[in-house]
């Protein structure tokens, strides 16, 4: 069995977030088996290999807010990606009660293998 680094676990978990859904940094950390490591998620997403095409833009703060400053180049890029997937972004924030990914039992058992 291959031993994955914390970054690899984060990338694999983020790749499972479906189009049109978002997750929080803490949620990704928990699902990756790294509870309490939300900051590590941000660092790992920033260092993700380009060829893996990790959908970093689907990961938000616990409030649904984008991590980038409103109006910045990065926030505009993230908003554009989310809007392409029909995720509504208002005032640099996404309504988690509508768009947050809630993996079902099958996803937890069969896709999140760490």
mmCIF file with all atom_site columns, C-alpha atoms in Angstrom:
data_model
loop_
_atom_site.group_PDB
_atom_site.id
_atom_site.type_symbol
_atom_site.label_atom_id
_atom_site.label_alt_id
_atom_site.label_comp_id
_atom_site.label_asym_id
_atom_site.label_entity_id
_atom_site.label_seq_id
_atom_site.pdbx_PDB_ins_code
_atom_site.Cartn_x
_atom_site.Cartn_y
_atom_site.Cartn_z
_atom_site.occupancy
_atom_site.B_iso_or_equiv
_atom_site.pdbx_formal_charge
_atom_site.auth_seq_id
_atom_site.auth_comp_id
_atom_site.auth_asym_id
_atom_site.auth_atom_id
_atom_site.pdbx_PDB_model_num
ATOM 1   C CA . UNK A 1 1   ? 0.000   0.000  0.000   1.00 0.00 ? 1   UNK A CA 1
ATOM 2   C CA . UNK A 1 2   ? 1.331   3.391  -0.999  1.00 0.00 ? 2   UNK A CA 1
ATOM 3   C CA . UNK A 1 3   ? 1.867   5.915  1.781   1.00 0.00 ? 3   UNK A CA 1
ATOM 4   C CA . UNK A 1 4   ? 0.594   9.352  0.771   1.00 0.00 ? 4   UNK A CA 1
ATOM 5   C CA . UNK A 1 5   ? 2.002   12.640 1.980   1.00 0.00 ? 5   UNK A CA 1
ATOM 6   C CA . UNK A 1 6   ? -0.412  15.088 3.635   1.00 0.00 ? 6   UNK A CA 1
ATOM 7   C CA . UNK A 1 7   ? -0.307  17.202 0.447   1.00 0.00 ? 7   UNK A CA 1
ATOM 8   C CA . UNK A 1 8   ? -1.216  14.223 -1.724  1.00 0.00 ? 8   UNK A CA 1
ATOM 9   C CA . UNK A 1 9   ? -4.165  13.429 0.564   1.00 0.00 ? 9   UNK A CA 1
ATOM 10  C CA . UNK A 1 10  ? -5.347  17.035 0.245   1.00 0.00 ? 10  UNK A CA 1
ATOM 11  C CA . UNK A 1 11  ? -5.005  17.019 -3.552  1.00 0.00 ? 11  UNK A CA 1
ATOM 12  C CA . UNK A 1 12  ? -6.869  13.709 -3.863  1.00 0.00 ? 12  UNK A CA 1
ATOM 13  C CA . UNK A 1 13  ? -9.669  14.946 -1.614  1.00 0.00 ? 13  UNK A CA 1
ATOM 14  C CA . UNK A 1 14  ? -9.987  18.227 -3.501  1.00 0.00 ? 14  UNK A CA 1
ATOM 15  C CA . UNK A 1 15  ? -10.174 16.350 -6.804  1.00 0.00 ? 15  UNK A CA 1
ATOM 16  C CA . UNK A 1 16  ? -13.311 14.607 -5.483  1.00 0.00 ? 16  UNK A CA 1
ATOM 17  C CA . UNK A 1 17  ? -15.271 17.861 -5.009  1.00 0.00 ? 17  UNK A CA 1
ATOM 18  C CA . UNK A 1 18  ? -17.876 17.761 -7.800  1.00 0.00 ? 18  UNK A CA 1
ATOM 19  C CA . UNK A 1 19  ? -18.332 20.558 -10.314 1.00 0.00 ? 19  UNK A CA 1
ATOM 20  C CA . UNK A 1 20  ? -20.839 23.055 -9.014  1.00 0.00 ? 20  UNK A CA 1
ATOM 21  C CA . UNK A 1 21  ? -19.975 22.335 -5.372  1.00 0.00 ? 21  UNK A CA 1
ATOM 22  C CA . UNK A 1 22  ? -17.511 23.837 -2.896  1.00 0.00 ? 22  UNK A CA 1
ATOM 23  C CA . UNK A 1 23  ? -15.867 22.704 0.331   1.00 0.00 ? 23  UNK A CA 1
ATOM 24  C CA . UNK A 1 24  ? -14.171 24.534 3.170   1.00 0.00 ? 24  UNK A CA 1
ATOM 25  C CA . UNK A 1 25  ? -10.501 24.289 4.061   1.00 0.00 ? 25  UNK A CA 1
ATOM 26  C CA . UNK A 1 26  ? -11.425 22.548 7.320   1.00 0.00 ? 26  UNK A CA 1
ATOM 27  C CA . UNK A 1 27  ? -13.760 20.130 5.560   1.00 0.00 ? 27  UNK A CA 1
ATOM 28  C CA . UNK A 1 28  ? -11.026 19.114 3.112   1.00 0.00 ? 28  UNK A CA 1
ATOM 29  C CA . UNK A 1 29  ? -8.591  18.655 5.994   1.00 0.00 ? 29  UNK A CA 1
ATOM 30  C CA . UNK A 1 30  ? -11.062 16.470 7.891   1.00 0.00 ? 30  UNK A CA 1
ATOM 31  C CA . UNK A 1 31  ? -11.923 14.338 4.854   1.00 0.00 ? 31  UNK A CA 1
ATOM 32  C CA . UNK A 1 32  ? -8.228  13.923 4.053   1.00 0.00 ? 32  UNK A CA 1
ATOM 33  C CA . UNK A 1 33  ? -7.649  12.533 7.543   1.00 0.00 ? 33  UNK A CA 1
ATOM 34  C CA . UNK A 1 34  ? -5.905  15.687 8.717   1.00 0.00 ? 34  UNK A CA 1
ATOM 35  C CA . UNK A 1 35  ? -8.292  17.257 11.260  1.00 0.00 ? 35  UNK A CA 1
ATOM 36  C CA . UNK A 1 36  ? -7.310  20.718 12.434  1.00 0.00 ? 36  UNK A CA 1
ATOM 37  C CA . UNK A 1 37  ? -4.966  21.254 9.487   1.00 0.00 ? 37  UNK A CA 1
ATOM 38  C CA . UNK A 1 38  ? -7.039  23.753 7.450   1.00 0.00 ? 38  UNK A CA 1
ATOM 39  C CA . UNK A 1 39  ? -4.030  26.020 6.934   1.00 0.00 ? 39  UNK A CA 1
ATOM 40  C CA . UNK A 1 40  ? -2.092  23.119 5.465   1.00 0.00 ? 40  UNK A CA 1
ATOM 41  C CA . UNK A 1 41  ? -4.875  22.729 2.898   1.00 0.00 ? 41  UNK A CA 1
ATOM 42  C CA . UNK A 1 42  ? -4.308  26.288 1.667   1.00 0.00 ? 42  UNK A CA 1
ATOM 43  C CA . UNK A 1 43  ? -0.567  25.738 1.422   1.00 0.00 ? 43  UNK A CA 1
ATOM 44  C CA . UNK A 1 44  ? -0.961  22.396 -0.359  1.00 0.00 ? 44  UNK A CA 1
ATOM 45  C CA . UNK A 1 45  ? -3.411  23.827 -2.888  1.00 0.00 ? 45  UNK A CA 1
ATOM 46  C CA . UNK A 1 46  ? -1.003  26.647 -3.648  1.00 0.00 ? 46  UNK A CA 1
ATOM 47  C CA . UNK A 1 47  ? 1.752   24.113 -4.278  1.00 0.00 ? 47  UNK A CA 1
ATOM 48  C CA . UNK A 1 48  ? -0.301  21.648 -6.319  1.00 0.00 ? 48  UNK A CA 1
ATOM 49  C CA . UNK A 1 49  ? 1.351   20.261 -9.437  1.00 0.00 ? 49  UNK A CA 1
ATOM 50  C CA . UNK A 1 50  ? -0.025  21.919 -12.590 1.00 0.00 ? 50  UNK A CA 1
ATOM 51  C CA . UNK A 1 51  ? -0.457  18.606 -14.422 1.00 0.00 ? 51  UNK A CA 1
ATOM 52  C CA . UNK A 1 52  ? -2.772  17.311 -11.662 1.00 0.00 ? 52  UNK A CA 1
ATOM 53  C CA . UNK A 1 53  ? -5.232  20.178 -12.272 1.00 0.00 ? 53  UNK A CA 1
ATOM 54  C CA . UNK A 1 54  ? -6.471  20.332 -8.689  1.00 0.00 ? 54  UNK A CA 1
ATOM 55  C CA . UNK A 1 55  ? -9.659  22.467 -8.549  1.00 0.00 ? 55  UNK A CA 1
ATOM 56  C CA . UNK A 1 56  ? -8.299  24.784 -5.841  1.00 0.00 ? 56  UNK A CA 1
ATOM 57  C CA . UNK A 1 57  ? -11.010 27.336 -6.566  1.00 0.00 ? 57  UNK A CA 1
ATOM 58  C CA . UNK A 1 58  ? -13.687 25.046 -5.055  1.00 0.00 ? 58  UNK A CA 1
ATOM 59  C CA . UNK A 1 59  ? -12.181 25.420 -1.560  1.00 0.00 ? 59  UNK A CA 1
ATOM 60  C CA . UNK A 1 60  ? -13.322 28.349 0.584   1.00 0.00 ? 60  UNK A CA 1
ATOM 61  C CA . UNK A 1 61  ? -13.143 29.691 4.113   1.00 0.00 ? 61  UNK A CA 1
ATOM 62  C CA . UNK A 1 62  ? -15.491 28.249 6.732   1.00 0.00 ? 62  UNK A CA 1
ATOM 63  C CA . UNK A 1 63  ? -17.854 31.188 6.172   1.00 0.00 ? 63  UNK A CA 1
ATOM 64  C CA . UNK A 1 64  ? -18.093 30.543 2.426   1.00 0.00 ? 64  UNK A CA 1
ATOM 65  C CA . UNK A 1 65  ? -15.879 33.537 1.740   1.00 0.00 ? 65  UNK A CA 1
ATOM 66  C CA . UNK A 1 66  ? -13.121 33.438 -0.845  1.00 0.00 ? 66  UNK A CA 1
ATOM 67  C CA . UNK A 1 67  ? -9.664  33.580 0.729   1.00 0.00 ? 67  UNK A CA 1
ATOM 68  C CA . UNK A 1 68  ? -8.464  36.262 -1.680  1.00 0.00 ? 68  UNK A CA 1
ATOM 69  C CA . UNK A 1 69  ? -9.056  39.978 -1.220  1.00 0.00 ? 69  UNK A CA 1
ATOM 70  C CA . UNK A 1 70  ? -12.226 41.139 -2.966  1.00 0.00 ? 70  UNK A CA 1
ATOM 71  C CA . UNK A 1 71  ? -11.429 42.657 -6.360  1.00 0.00 ? 71  UNK A CA 1
ATOM 72  C CA . UNK A 1 72  ? -7.946  41.128 -6.560  1.00 0.00 ? 72  UNK A CA 1
ATOM 73  C CA . UNK A 1 73  ? -6.775  39.301 -9.669  1.00 0.00 ? 73  UNK A CA 1
ATOM 74  C CA . UNK A 1 74  ? -6.890  36.004 -7.766  1.00 0.00 ? 74  UNK A CA 1
ATOM 75  C CA . UNK A 1 75  ? -10.432 36.539 -6.479  1.00 0.00 ? 75  UNK A CA 1
ATOM 76  C CA . UNK A 1 76  ? -11.664 37.477 -9.953  1.00 0.00 ? 76  UNK A CA 1
ATOM 77  C CA . UNK A 1 77  ? -10.075 34.327 -11.358 1.00 0.00 ? 77  UNK A CA 1
ATOM 78  C CA . UNK A 1 78  ? -11.659 32.174 -8.645  1.00 0.00 ? 78  UNK A CA 1
ATOM 79  C CA . UNK A 1 79  ? -15.072 33.792 -9.125  1.00 0.00 ? 79  UNK A CA 1
ATOM 80  C CA . UNK A 1 80  ? -14.829 33.183 -12.865 1.00 0.00 ? 80  UNK A CA 1
ATOM 81  C CA . UNK A 1 81  ? -14.077 29.478 -12.377 1.00 0.00 ? 81  UNK A CA 1
ATOM 82  C CA . UNK A 1 82  ? -16.920 29.087 -9.868  1.00 0.00 ? 82  UNK A CA 1
ATOM 83  C CA . UNK A 1 83  ? -19.399 30.916 -12.091 1.00 0.00 ? 83  UNK A CA 1
ATOM 84  C CA . UNK A 1 84  ? -18.490 28.625 -15.003 1.00 0.00 ? 84  UNK A CA 1
ATOM 85  C CA . UNK A 1 85  ? -19.740 25.806 -12.769 1.00 0.00 ? 85  UNK A CA 1
ATOM 86  C CA . UNK A 1 86  ? -22.940 27.728 -11.899 1.00 0.00 ? 86  UNK A CA 1
ATOM 87  C CA . UNK A 1 87  ? -21.838 28.488 -8.343  1.00 0.00 ? 87  UNK A CA 1
ATOM 88  C CA . UNK A 1 88  ? -23.269 31.859 -7.296  1.00 0.00 ? 88  UNK A CA 1
ATOM 89  C CA . UNK A 1 89  ? -20.731 34.238 -5.743  1.00 0.00 ? 89  UNK A CA 1
ATOM 90  C CA . UNK A 1 90  ? -22.102 37.400 -4.096  1.00 0.00 ? 90  UNK A CA 1
ATOM 91  C CA . UNK A 1 91  ? -19.853 39.857 -2.266  1.00 0.00 ? 91  UNK A CA 1
ATOM 92  C CA . UNK A 1 92  ? -16.899 37.459 -2.488  1.00 0.00 ? 92  UNK A CA 1
ATOM 93  C CA . UNK A 1 93  ? -18.934 34.748 -0.731  1.00 0.00 ? 93  UNK A CA 1
ATOM 94  C CA . UNK A 1 94  ? -20.754 31.515 -1.613  1.00 0.00 ? 94  UNK A CA 1
ATOM 95  C CA . UNK A 1 95  ? -23.826 30.313 0.294   1.00 0.00 ? 95  UNK A CA 1
ATOM 96  C CA . UNK A 1 96  ? -22.601 27.067 1.798   1.00 0.00 ? 96  UNK A CA 1
ATOM 97  C CA . UNK A 1 97  ? -26.125 25.903 2.633   1.00 0.00 ? 97  UNK A CA 1
ATOM 98  C CA . UNK A 1 98  ? -26.748 25.715 -1.133  1.00 0.00 ? 98  UNK A CA 1
ATOM 99  C CA . UNK A 1 99  ? -23.377 24.862 -2.711  1.00 0.00 ? 99  UNK A CA 1
ATOM 100 C CA . UNK A 1 100 ? -21.373 22.970 -0.076  1.00 0.00 ? 100 UNK A CA 1
ATOM 101 C CA . UNK A 1 101 ? -20.347 19.445 -1.014  1.00 0.00 ? 101 UNK A CA 1
ATOM 102 C CA . UNK A 1 102 ? -21.870 16.854 1.282   1.00 0.00 ? 102 UNK A CA 1
ATOM 103 C CA . UNK A 1 103 ? -20.265 13.528 0.318   1.00 0.00 ? 103 UNK A CA 1
ATOM 104 C CA . UNK A 1 104 ? -22.536 10.537 0.724   1.00 0.00 ? 104 UNK A CA 1
ATOM 105 C CA . UNK A 1 105 ? -21.589 7.311  2.454   1.00 0.00 ? 105 UNK A CA 1
ATOM 106 C CA . UNK A 1 106 ? -20.436 5.699  -0.792  1.00 0.00 ? 106 UNK A CA 1
ATOM 107 C CA . UNK A 1 107 ? -17.996 8.541  -1.479  1.00 0.00 ? 107 UNK A CA 1
ATOM 108 C CA . UNK A 1 108 ? -16.668 8.345  2.075   1.00 0.00 ? 108 UNK A CA 1
ATOM 109 C CA . UNK A 1 109 ? -16.170 4.603  1.942   1.00 0.00 ? 109 UNK A CA 1
ATOM 110 C CA . UNK A 1 110 ? -14.966 4.029  -1.606  1.00 0.00 ? 110 UNK A CA 1
ATOM 111 C CA . UNK A 1 111 ? -13.369 7.239  -2.847  1.00 0.00 ? 111 UNK A CA 1
ATOM 112 C CA . UNK A 1 112 ? -11.654 8.613  0.258   1.00 0.00 ? 112 UNK A CA 1
ATOM 113 C CA . UNK A 1 113 ? -9.102  5.863  0.803   1.00 0.00 ? 113 UNK A CA 1
ATOM 114 C CA . UNK A 1 114 ? -6.201  7.077  2.914   1.00 0.00 ? 114 UNK A CA 1
#
